[in-house]
Coordinates of C-alpha atoms and ligand atoms in Angstrom, one line a residue:
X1292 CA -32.0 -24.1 22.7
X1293 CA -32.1 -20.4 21.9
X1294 CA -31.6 -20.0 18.0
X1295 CA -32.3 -16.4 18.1
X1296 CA -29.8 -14.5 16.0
X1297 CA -28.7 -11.7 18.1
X1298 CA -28.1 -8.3 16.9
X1299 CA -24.7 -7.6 16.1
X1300 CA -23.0 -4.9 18.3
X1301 CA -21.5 -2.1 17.0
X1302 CA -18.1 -3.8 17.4
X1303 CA -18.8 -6.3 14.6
X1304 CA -20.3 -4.3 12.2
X1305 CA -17.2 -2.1 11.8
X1306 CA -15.4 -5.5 11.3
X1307 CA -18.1 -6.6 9.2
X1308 CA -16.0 -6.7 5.8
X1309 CA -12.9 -8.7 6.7
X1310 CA -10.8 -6.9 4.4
X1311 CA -11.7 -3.9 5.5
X1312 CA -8.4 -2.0 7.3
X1313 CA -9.5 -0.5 10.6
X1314 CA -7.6 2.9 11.4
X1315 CA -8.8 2.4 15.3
X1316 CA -6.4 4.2 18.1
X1317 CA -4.7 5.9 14.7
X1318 CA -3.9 9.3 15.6
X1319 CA -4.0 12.4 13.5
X1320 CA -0.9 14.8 14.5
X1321 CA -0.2 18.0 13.4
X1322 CA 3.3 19.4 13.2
X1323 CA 4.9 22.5 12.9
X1324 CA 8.4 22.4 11.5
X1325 CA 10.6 24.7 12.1
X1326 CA 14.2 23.1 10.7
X1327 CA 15.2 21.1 7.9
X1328 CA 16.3 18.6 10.4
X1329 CA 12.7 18.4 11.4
X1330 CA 11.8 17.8 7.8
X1331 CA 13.9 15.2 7.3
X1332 CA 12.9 13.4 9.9
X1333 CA 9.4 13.6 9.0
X1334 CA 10.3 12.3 5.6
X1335 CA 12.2 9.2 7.3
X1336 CA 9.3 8.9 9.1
X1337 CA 6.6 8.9 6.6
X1338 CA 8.5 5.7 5.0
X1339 CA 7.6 3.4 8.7
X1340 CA 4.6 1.1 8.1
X1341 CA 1.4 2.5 8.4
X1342 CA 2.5 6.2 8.9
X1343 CA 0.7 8.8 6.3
X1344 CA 2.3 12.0 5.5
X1345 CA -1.2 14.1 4.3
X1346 CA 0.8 17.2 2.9
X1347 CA 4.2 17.1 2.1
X1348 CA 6.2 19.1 4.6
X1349 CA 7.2 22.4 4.4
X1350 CA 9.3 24.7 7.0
X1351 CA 6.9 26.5 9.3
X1352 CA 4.0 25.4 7.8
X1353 CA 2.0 22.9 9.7
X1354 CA 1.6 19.3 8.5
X1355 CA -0.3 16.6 9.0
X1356 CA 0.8 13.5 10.2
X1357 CA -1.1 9.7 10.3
X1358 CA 0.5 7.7 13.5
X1359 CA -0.3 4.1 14.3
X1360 CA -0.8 3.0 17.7
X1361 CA 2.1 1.1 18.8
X1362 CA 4.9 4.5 17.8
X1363 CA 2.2 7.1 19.5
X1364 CA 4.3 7.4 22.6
X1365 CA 7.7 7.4 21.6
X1366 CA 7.0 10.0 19.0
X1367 CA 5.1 11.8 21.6
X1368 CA 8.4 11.7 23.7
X1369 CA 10.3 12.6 20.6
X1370 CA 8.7 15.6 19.7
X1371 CA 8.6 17.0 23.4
X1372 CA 12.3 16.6 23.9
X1373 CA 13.3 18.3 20.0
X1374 CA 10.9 20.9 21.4
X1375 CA 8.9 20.6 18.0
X1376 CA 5.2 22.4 18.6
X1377 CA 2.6 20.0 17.3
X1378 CA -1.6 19.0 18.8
X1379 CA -3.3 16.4 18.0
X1380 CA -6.4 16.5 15.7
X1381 CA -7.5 13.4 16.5
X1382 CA -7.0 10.5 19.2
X1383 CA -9.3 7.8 16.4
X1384 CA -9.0 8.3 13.2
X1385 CA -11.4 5.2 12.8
X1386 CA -14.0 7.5 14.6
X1387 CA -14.0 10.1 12.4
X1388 CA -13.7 7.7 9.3
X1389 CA -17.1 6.3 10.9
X1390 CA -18.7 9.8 11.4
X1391 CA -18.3 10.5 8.0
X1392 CA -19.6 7.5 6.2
X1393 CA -22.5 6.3 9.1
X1394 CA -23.5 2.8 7.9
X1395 CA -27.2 2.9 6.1
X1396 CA -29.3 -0.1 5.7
X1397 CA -29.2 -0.8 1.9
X1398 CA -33.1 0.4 1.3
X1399 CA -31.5 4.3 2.1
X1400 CA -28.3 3.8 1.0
X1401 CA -29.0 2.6 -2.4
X1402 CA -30.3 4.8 -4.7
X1403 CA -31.9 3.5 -7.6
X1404 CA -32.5 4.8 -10.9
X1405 CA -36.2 5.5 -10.7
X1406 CA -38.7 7.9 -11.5
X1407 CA -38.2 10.6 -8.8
X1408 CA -34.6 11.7 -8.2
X1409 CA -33.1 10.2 -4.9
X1410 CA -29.5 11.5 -5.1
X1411 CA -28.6 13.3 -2.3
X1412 CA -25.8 15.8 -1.3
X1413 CA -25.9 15.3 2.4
X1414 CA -23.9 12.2 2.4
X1415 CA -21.1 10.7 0.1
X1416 CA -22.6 8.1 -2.5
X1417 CA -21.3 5.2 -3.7
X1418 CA -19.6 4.3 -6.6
X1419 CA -23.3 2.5 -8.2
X1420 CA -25.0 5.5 -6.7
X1421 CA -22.9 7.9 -9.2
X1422 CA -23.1 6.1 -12.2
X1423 CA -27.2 5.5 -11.7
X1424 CA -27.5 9.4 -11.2
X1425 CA -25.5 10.2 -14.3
X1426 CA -28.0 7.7 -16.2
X1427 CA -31.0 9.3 -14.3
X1428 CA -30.1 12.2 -15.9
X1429 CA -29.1 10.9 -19.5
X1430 CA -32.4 10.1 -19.7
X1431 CA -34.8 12.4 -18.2
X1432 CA -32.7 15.5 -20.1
X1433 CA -31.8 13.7 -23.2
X1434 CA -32.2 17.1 -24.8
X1435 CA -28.7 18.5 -23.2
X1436 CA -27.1 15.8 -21.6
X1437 CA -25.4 12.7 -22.7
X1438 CA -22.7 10.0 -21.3
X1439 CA -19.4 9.4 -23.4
X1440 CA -17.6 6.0 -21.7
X1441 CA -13.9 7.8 -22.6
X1442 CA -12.2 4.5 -21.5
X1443 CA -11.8 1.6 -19.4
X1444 CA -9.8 2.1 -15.8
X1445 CA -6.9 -0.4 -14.7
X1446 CA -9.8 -2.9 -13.3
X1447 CA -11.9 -2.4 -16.3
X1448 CA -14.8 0.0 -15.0
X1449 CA -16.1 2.7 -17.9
X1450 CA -14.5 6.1 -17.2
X1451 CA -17.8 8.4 -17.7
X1452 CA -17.6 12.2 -19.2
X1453 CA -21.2 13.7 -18.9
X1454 CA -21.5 16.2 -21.7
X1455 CA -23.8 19.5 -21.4
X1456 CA -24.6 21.0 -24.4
X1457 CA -27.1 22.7 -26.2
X1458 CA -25.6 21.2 -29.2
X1459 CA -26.4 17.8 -29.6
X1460 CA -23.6 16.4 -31.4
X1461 CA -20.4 16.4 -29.8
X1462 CA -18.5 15.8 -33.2
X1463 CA -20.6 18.8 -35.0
X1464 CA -20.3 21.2 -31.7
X1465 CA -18.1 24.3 -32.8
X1466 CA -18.5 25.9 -29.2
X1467 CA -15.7 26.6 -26.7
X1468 CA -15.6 23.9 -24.0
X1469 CA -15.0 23.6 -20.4
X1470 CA -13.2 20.3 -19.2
X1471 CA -13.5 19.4 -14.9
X1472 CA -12.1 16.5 -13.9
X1473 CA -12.6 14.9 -10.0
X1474 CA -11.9 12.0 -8.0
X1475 CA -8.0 12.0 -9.5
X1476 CA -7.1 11.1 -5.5
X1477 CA -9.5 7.9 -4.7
X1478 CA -9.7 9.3 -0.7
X1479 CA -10.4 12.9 -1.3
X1480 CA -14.3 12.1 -1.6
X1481 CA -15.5 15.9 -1.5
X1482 CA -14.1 16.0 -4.9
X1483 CA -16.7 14.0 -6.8
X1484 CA -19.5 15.3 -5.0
X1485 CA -18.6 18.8 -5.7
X1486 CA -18.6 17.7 -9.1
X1487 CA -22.2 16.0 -9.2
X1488 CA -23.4 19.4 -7.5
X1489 CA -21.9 21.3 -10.3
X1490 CA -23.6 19.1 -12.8
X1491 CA -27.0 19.4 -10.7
X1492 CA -26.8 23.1 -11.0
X1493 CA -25.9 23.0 -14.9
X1494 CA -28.7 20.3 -15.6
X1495 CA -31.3 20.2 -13.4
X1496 CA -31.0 24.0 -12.6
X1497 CA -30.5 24.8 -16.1
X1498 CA -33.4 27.1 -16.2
X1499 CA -31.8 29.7 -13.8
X1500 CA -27.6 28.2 -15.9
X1501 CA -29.0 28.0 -19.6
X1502 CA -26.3 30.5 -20.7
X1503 CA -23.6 28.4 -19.2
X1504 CA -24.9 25.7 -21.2
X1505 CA -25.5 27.6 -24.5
X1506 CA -22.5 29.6 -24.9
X1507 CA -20.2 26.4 -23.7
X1508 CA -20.1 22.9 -24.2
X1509 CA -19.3 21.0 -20.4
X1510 CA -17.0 17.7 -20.2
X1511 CA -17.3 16.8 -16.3
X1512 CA -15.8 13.2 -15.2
X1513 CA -16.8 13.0 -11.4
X1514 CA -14.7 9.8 -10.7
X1515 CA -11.5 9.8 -12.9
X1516 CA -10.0 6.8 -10.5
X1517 CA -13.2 4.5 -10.0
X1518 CA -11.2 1.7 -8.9
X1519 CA -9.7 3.6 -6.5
X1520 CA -13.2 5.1 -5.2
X1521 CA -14.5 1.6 -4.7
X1522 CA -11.5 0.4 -2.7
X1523 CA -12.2 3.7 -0.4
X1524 CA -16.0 2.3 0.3
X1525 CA -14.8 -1.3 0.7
X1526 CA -11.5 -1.9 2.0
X1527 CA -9.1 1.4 2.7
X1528 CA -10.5 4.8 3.6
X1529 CA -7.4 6.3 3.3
X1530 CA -6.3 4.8 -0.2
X1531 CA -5.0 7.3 -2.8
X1532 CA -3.9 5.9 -6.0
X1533 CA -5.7 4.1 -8.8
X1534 CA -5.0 -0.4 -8.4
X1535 CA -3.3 -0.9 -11.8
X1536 CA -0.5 -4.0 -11.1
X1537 CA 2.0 -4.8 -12.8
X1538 CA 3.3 -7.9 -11.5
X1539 CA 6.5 -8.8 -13.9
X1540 CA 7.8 -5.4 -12.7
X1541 CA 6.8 -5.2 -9.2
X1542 CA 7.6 -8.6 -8.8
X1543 CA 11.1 -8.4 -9.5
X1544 CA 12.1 -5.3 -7.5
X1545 CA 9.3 -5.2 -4.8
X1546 CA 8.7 -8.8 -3.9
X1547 CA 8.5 -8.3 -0.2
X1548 CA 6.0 -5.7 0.0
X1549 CA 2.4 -7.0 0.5
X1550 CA 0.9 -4.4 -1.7
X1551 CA 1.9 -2.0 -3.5
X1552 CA -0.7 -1.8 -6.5
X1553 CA -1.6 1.6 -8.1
X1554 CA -0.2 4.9 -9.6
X1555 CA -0.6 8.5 -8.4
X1556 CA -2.5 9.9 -11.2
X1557 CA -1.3 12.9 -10.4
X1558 CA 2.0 12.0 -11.0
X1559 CA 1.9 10.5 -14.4
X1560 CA 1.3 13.1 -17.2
X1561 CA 3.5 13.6 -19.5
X1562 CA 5.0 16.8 -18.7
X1563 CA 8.0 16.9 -16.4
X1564 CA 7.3 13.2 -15.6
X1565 CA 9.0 11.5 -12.6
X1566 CA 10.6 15.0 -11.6
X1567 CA 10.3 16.6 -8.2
X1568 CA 7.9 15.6 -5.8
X1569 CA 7.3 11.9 -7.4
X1570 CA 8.7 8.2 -6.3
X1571 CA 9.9 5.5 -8.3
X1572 CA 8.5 3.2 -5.8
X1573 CA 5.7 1.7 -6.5
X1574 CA 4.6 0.9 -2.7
X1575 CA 5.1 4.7 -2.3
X1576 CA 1.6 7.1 -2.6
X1577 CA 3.7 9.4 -5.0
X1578 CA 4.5 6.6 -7.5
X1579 CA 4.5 8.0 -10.9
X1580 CA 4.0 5.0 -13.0
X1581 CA 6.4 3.4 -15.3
X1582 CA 6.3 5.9 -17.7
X1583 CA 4.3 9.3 -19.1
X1584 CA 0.8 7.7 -19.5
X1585 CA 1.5 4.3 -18.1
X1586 CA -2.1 3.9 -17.0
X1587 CA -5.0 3.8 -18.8
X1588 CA -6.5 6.3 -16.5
X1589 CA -4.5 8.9 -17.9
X1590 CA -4.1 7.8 -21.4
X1591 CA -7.9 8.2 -21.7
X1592 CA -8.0 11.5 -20.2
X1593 CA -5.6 12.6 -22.0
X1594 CA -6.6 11.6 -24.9
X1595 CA -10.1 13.0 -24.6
X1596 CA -8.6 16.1 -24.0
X1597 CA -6.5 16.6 -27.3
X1598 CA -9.1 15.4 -29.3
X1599 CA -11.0 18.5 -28.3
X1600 CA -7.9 20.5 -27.8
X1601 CA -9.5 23.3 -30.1
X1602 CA -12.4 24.1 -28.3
X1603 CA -11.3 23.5 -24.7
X1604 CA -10.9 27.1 -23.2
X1605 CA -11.3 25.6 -19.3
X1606 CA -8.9 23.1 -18.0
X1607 CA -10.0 22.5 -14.2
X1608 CA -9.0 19.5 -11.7
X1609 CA -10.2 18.9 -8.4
X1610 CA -8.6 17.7 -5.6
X1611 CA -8.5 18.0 -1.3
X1612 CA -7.5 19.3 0.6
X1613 CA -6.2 22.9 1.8
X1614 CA -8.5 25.4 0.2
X1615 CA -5.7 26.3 -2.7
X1616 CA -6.5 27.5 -6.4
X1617 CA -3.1 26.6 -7.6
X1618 CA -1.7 28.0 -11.3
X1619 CA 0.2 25.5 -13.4
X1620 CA 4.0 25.6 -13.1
X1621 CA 5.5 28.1 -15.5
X1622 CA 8.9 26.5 -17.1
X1623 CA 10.3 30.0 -18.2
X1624 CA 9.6 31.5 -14.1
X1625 CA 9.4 34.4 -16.9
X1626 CA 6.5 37.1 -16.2
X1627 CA 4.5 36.8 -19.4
X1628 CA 1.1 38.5 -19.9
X1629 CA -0.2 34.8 -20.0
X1630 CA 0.7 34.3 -16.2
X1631 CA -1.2 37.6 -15.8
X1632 CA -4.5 36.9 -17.5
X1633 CA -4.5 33.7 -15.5
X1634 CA -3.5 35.6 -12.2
X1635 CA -6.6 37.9 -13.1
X1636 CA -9.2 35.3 -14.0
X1637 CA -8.1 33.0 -10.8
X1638 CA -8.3 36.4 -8.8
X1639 CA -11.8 37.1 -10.0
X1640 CA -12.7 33.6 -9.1
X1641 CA -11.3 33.4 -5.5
X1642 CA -13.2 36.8 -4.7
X1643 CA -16.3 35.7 -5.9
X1644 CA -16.2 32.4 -3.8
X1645 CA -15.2 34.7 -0.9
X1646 CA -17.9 36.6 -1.1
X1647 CA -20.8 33.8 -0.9
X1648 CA -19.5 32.3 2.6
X1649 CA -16.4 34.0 3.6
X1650 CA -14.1 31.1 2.5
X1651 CA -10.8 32.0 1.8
X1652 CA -8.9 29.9 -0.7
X1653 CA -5.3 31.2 -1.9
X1654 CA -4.5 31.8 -5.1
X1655 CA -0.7 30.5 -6.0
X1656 CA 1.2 29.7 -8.8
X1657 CA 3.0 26.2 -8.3
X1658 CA 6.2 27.4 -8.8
X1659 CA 5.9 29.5 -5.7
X1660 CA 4.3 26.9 -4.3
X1661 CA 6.2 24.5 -1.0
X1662 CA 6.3 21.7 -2.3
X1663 CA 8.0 20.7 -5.6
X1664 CA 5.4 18.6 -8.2
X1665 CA 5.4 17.0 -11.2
X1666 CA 3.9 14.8 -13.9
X1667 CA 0.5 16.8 -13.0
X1668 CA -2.5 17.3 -14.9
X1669 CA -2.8 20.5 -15.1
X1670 CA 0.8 20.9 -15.8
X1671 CA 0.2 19.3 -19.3
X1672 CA -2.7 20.5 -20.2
X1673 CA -1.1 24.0 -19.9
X1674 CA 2.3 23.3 -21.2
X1675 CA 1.4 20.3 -23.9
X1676 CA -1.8 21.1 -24.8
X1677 CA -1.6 24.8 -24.6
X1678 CA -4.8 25.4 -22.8
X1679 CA -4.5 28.7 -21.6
X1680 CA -7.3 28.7 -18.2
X1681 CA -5.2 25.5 -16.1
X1682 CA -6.1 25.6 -12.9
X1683 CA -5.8 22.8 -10.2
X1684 CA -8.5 23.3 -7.4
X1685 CA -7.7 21.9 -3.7
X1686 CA -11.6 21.7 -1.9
X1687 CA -11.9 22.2 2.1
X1688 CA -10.8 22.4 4.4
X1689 CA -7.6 23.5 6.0
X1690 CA -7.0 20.0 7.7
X1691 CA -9.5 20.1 10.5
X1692 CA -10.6 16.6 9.1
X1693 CA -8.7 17.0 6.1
X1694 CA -9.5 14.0 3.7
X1695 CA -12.7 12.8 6.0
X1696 CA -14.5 16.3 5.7
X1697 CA -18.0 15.7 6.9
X1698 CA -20.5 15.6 4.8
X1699 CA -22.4 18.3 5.7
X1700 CA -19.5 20.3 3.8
X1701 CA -20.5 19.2 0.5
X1702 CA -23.4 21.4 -0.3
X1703 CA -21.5 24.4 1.2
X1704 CA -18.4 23.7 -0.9
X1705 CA -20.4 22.9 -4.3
X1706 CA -22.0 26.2 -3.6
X1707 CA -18.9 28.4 -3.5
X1708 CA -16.9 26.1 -6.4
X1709 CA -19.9 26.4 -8.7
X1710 CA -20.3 30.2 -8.0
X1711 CA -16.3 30.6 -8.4
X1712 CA -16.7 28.3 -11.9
X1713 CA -19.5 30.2 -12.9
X1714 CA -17.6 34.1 -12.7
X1715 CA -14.5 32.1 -14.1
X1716 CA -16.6 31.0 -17.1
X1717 CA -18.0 34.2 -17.9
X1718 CA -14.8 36.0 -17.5
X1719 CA -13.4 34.0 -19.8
X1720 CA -15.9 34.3 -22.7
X1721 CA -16.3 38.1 -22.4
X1722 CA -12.6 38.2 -22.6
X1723 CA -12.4 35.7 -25.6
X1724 CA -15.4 38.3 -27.0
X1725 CA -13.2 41.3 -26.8
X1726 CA -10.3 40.0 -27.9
Ligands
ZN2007 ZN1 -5.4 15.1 -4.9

């Protein structure tokens, strides 16, 4: 009898976790609409099982569109006979979901909190991965760096601010401070790595940084929706929102839906909560919670922030995708100088990242923006908190791969977001000096 194990093909390794979904024969469709007919329809659409809208649409601006297999055809058929122009990006979205995250054995994939520094840029880490890095680097620069666990998330994992600062108190520190938060969206993975590459460059570049460091105190937390991030590695690729349940209240209204955990933490600050742009259902990606700061996610963020509310000169969030440096919403839609000085520091940013590798990302203010939004970060930290440099970053690309941007975009995008952050910065203090 032949006990020989034999190797598993590649077939059963992708179904190697059980519960992990398999987006196999999913296409990715791109659609340009031209009526609001179309966009309705798209909206109608985007409720079906399985279907992902990844932008909200806009007239005659392309969108992007997840299909499962079994409606390919008909929709196909659909779109032909509306004459509505569209391509396809993508015939397996499981493919590209594969490229981008290549199974490693768990000796390379694993990076352990050792002497020598292992963390790499060329591929997205795990969850473990992160927080070991973060540790790494709590220890070997003790002198500038330390971790502050801000809260707990929804499935009780520490939410972890690194603080830079050539002060080493953060209660005695006087100095302006510059807040970045990432990972808000759990599938829009360039987001945390461009945050680690920013803290690389502020810490263990800090030779060639110091005076970022010792003119400003940094507050970066690279996974703001670590429950979410996990869930991305283990079970759905394309999940966006954190898992918080609340079963009394989904129970009772959303019994049939199999699951419908999580909030959009973009959705649930409290400014302009549960507007525009926001559903009240929670199996819906835009759910906004049950009410301003529902989630402890938020409420921890949020509460971070307004305890240093007098020193924090930098509000920035990053997200994917579409290349944007959007403004916060302006309630008044009044011209004040405020709206100028932020057009003028966001321009000054945009052109510096241009210049590195040609990248264009548009500056907009949200108001002029497509799409209507609210209950956003940035929103509140502008509007509530009164911090007067909001800005709400959207990473690469222009939907190529969209959310599944290959890796080797990471060090590329970290290089033109730190450079923008850095001119930013120093725009900002020299201002501050003159004034
Ligand atoms: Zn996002």
């Amino acid at each position: 009898m032949n006990c020989a194990e034999s190797k598993p093909s590649s077939e059963e390794e992708e179904n190697y976790d059980f519960k992990r979904i398999s987006y196999k024969g999913y296409h990715l469709f791109r659609i340009w609409p031209r009526s609001d007919d179309t966009i309705e329809n798209l909206k109608i659409l985007s409720e079906q099982p399985n279907v992902q809208l990844w932008l909200p649409p806009v007239k005659n601006m392309s969108v992007d569109i997840v299909l499962p297999p079994n409606i390919i055809s008909s929709i196909k058929e659909e779109l032909k006979e509306n004459s509505i122009e569209f391509s396809i990006l993508s015939t397996d979205i499981q493919k590209l979901i594969s490229d981008q995250n290549p199974r490693h054995s768990d000796s390379r994939w694993k990076f352990k909190n050792e002497q020598t520094n292992k963390f790499t840029w060329t591929h997205y880490h795990s969850l473990d991965d992160i927080s070991n890095y973060l540790e790494y680097l709590r220890s070997t620069y003790s002198n500038f760096v330390d971790l502050i666990t801000i809260g707990k998330s929804a499935e009780g994992r520490d939410l972890k601010v690194i603080r830079i600062s050539s002060d080493k108190s953060d209660i005695e520190s006087l100095k302006p401070a510059i807040w970045i938060d990432a990972g808000v969206h759990a599938r829009e993975w360039i987001s945390p790595a461009v945050a680690l590459f920013i803290i690389k460059q502020l810490v263990e570049f800090n030779n060639t940084n110091k005076n970022l460091t010792q003119n400003v105190d940094w507050y970066i937390l690279p996974v703001s929706n670590p429950d979410g991030y996990i869930y991305t590695h283990t079970t759905d690729r394309l999940w966006k929102k954190s898992r918080s349940t609340d079963d009394g209240f989904r129970n009772r209204y959303f019994w049939e839906e199999s699951d419908c955990k999580g909030v959009d933490l973009n959705r649930n600050w409290d400014f302009r909560w549960n507007e525009d742009g926001s559903s009240e259902n929670p199996c819906h990606d835009t759910y906004a919670g049950r009410h301003p700061f529902s989630e402890p996610e938020t409420r921890a963020m949020s509460n971070f922030i307004l305890e240093h509310r007098d020193r924090i000169i930098i509000y920035l969030t990053l997200h994917s995708y579409s290349q944007m440096w959007l403004m916060p919403s302006n309630p008044t839609k009044s011209k004040s100088n405020d709206y100028d000085d932020l057009l003028y520091m966001g321009r000054k940013a945009v052109e510096s990242l241009k210049k590195l590798h040609g990248t264009n990302y548009k500056l907009v203010a949200k108001h002029n923006i497509f799409y209507p939004t609210s209950g956003n970060s940035d929103d509140w930290a502008k509007n509530k908190v009164g911090i007067k440099y909001s800005y709400t970053i959207e990473l690469r690309d222009r939907g190529t791969y969209g959310f599944l941007l290959p890796p080797s975009e990471i060090i590329p995008t970290g290089k033109e977001i730190f450079t923008a952050i850095r001119t930013l910065t120093k725009s900002v203090l020299i201002n501050a000096l003159d004034s």
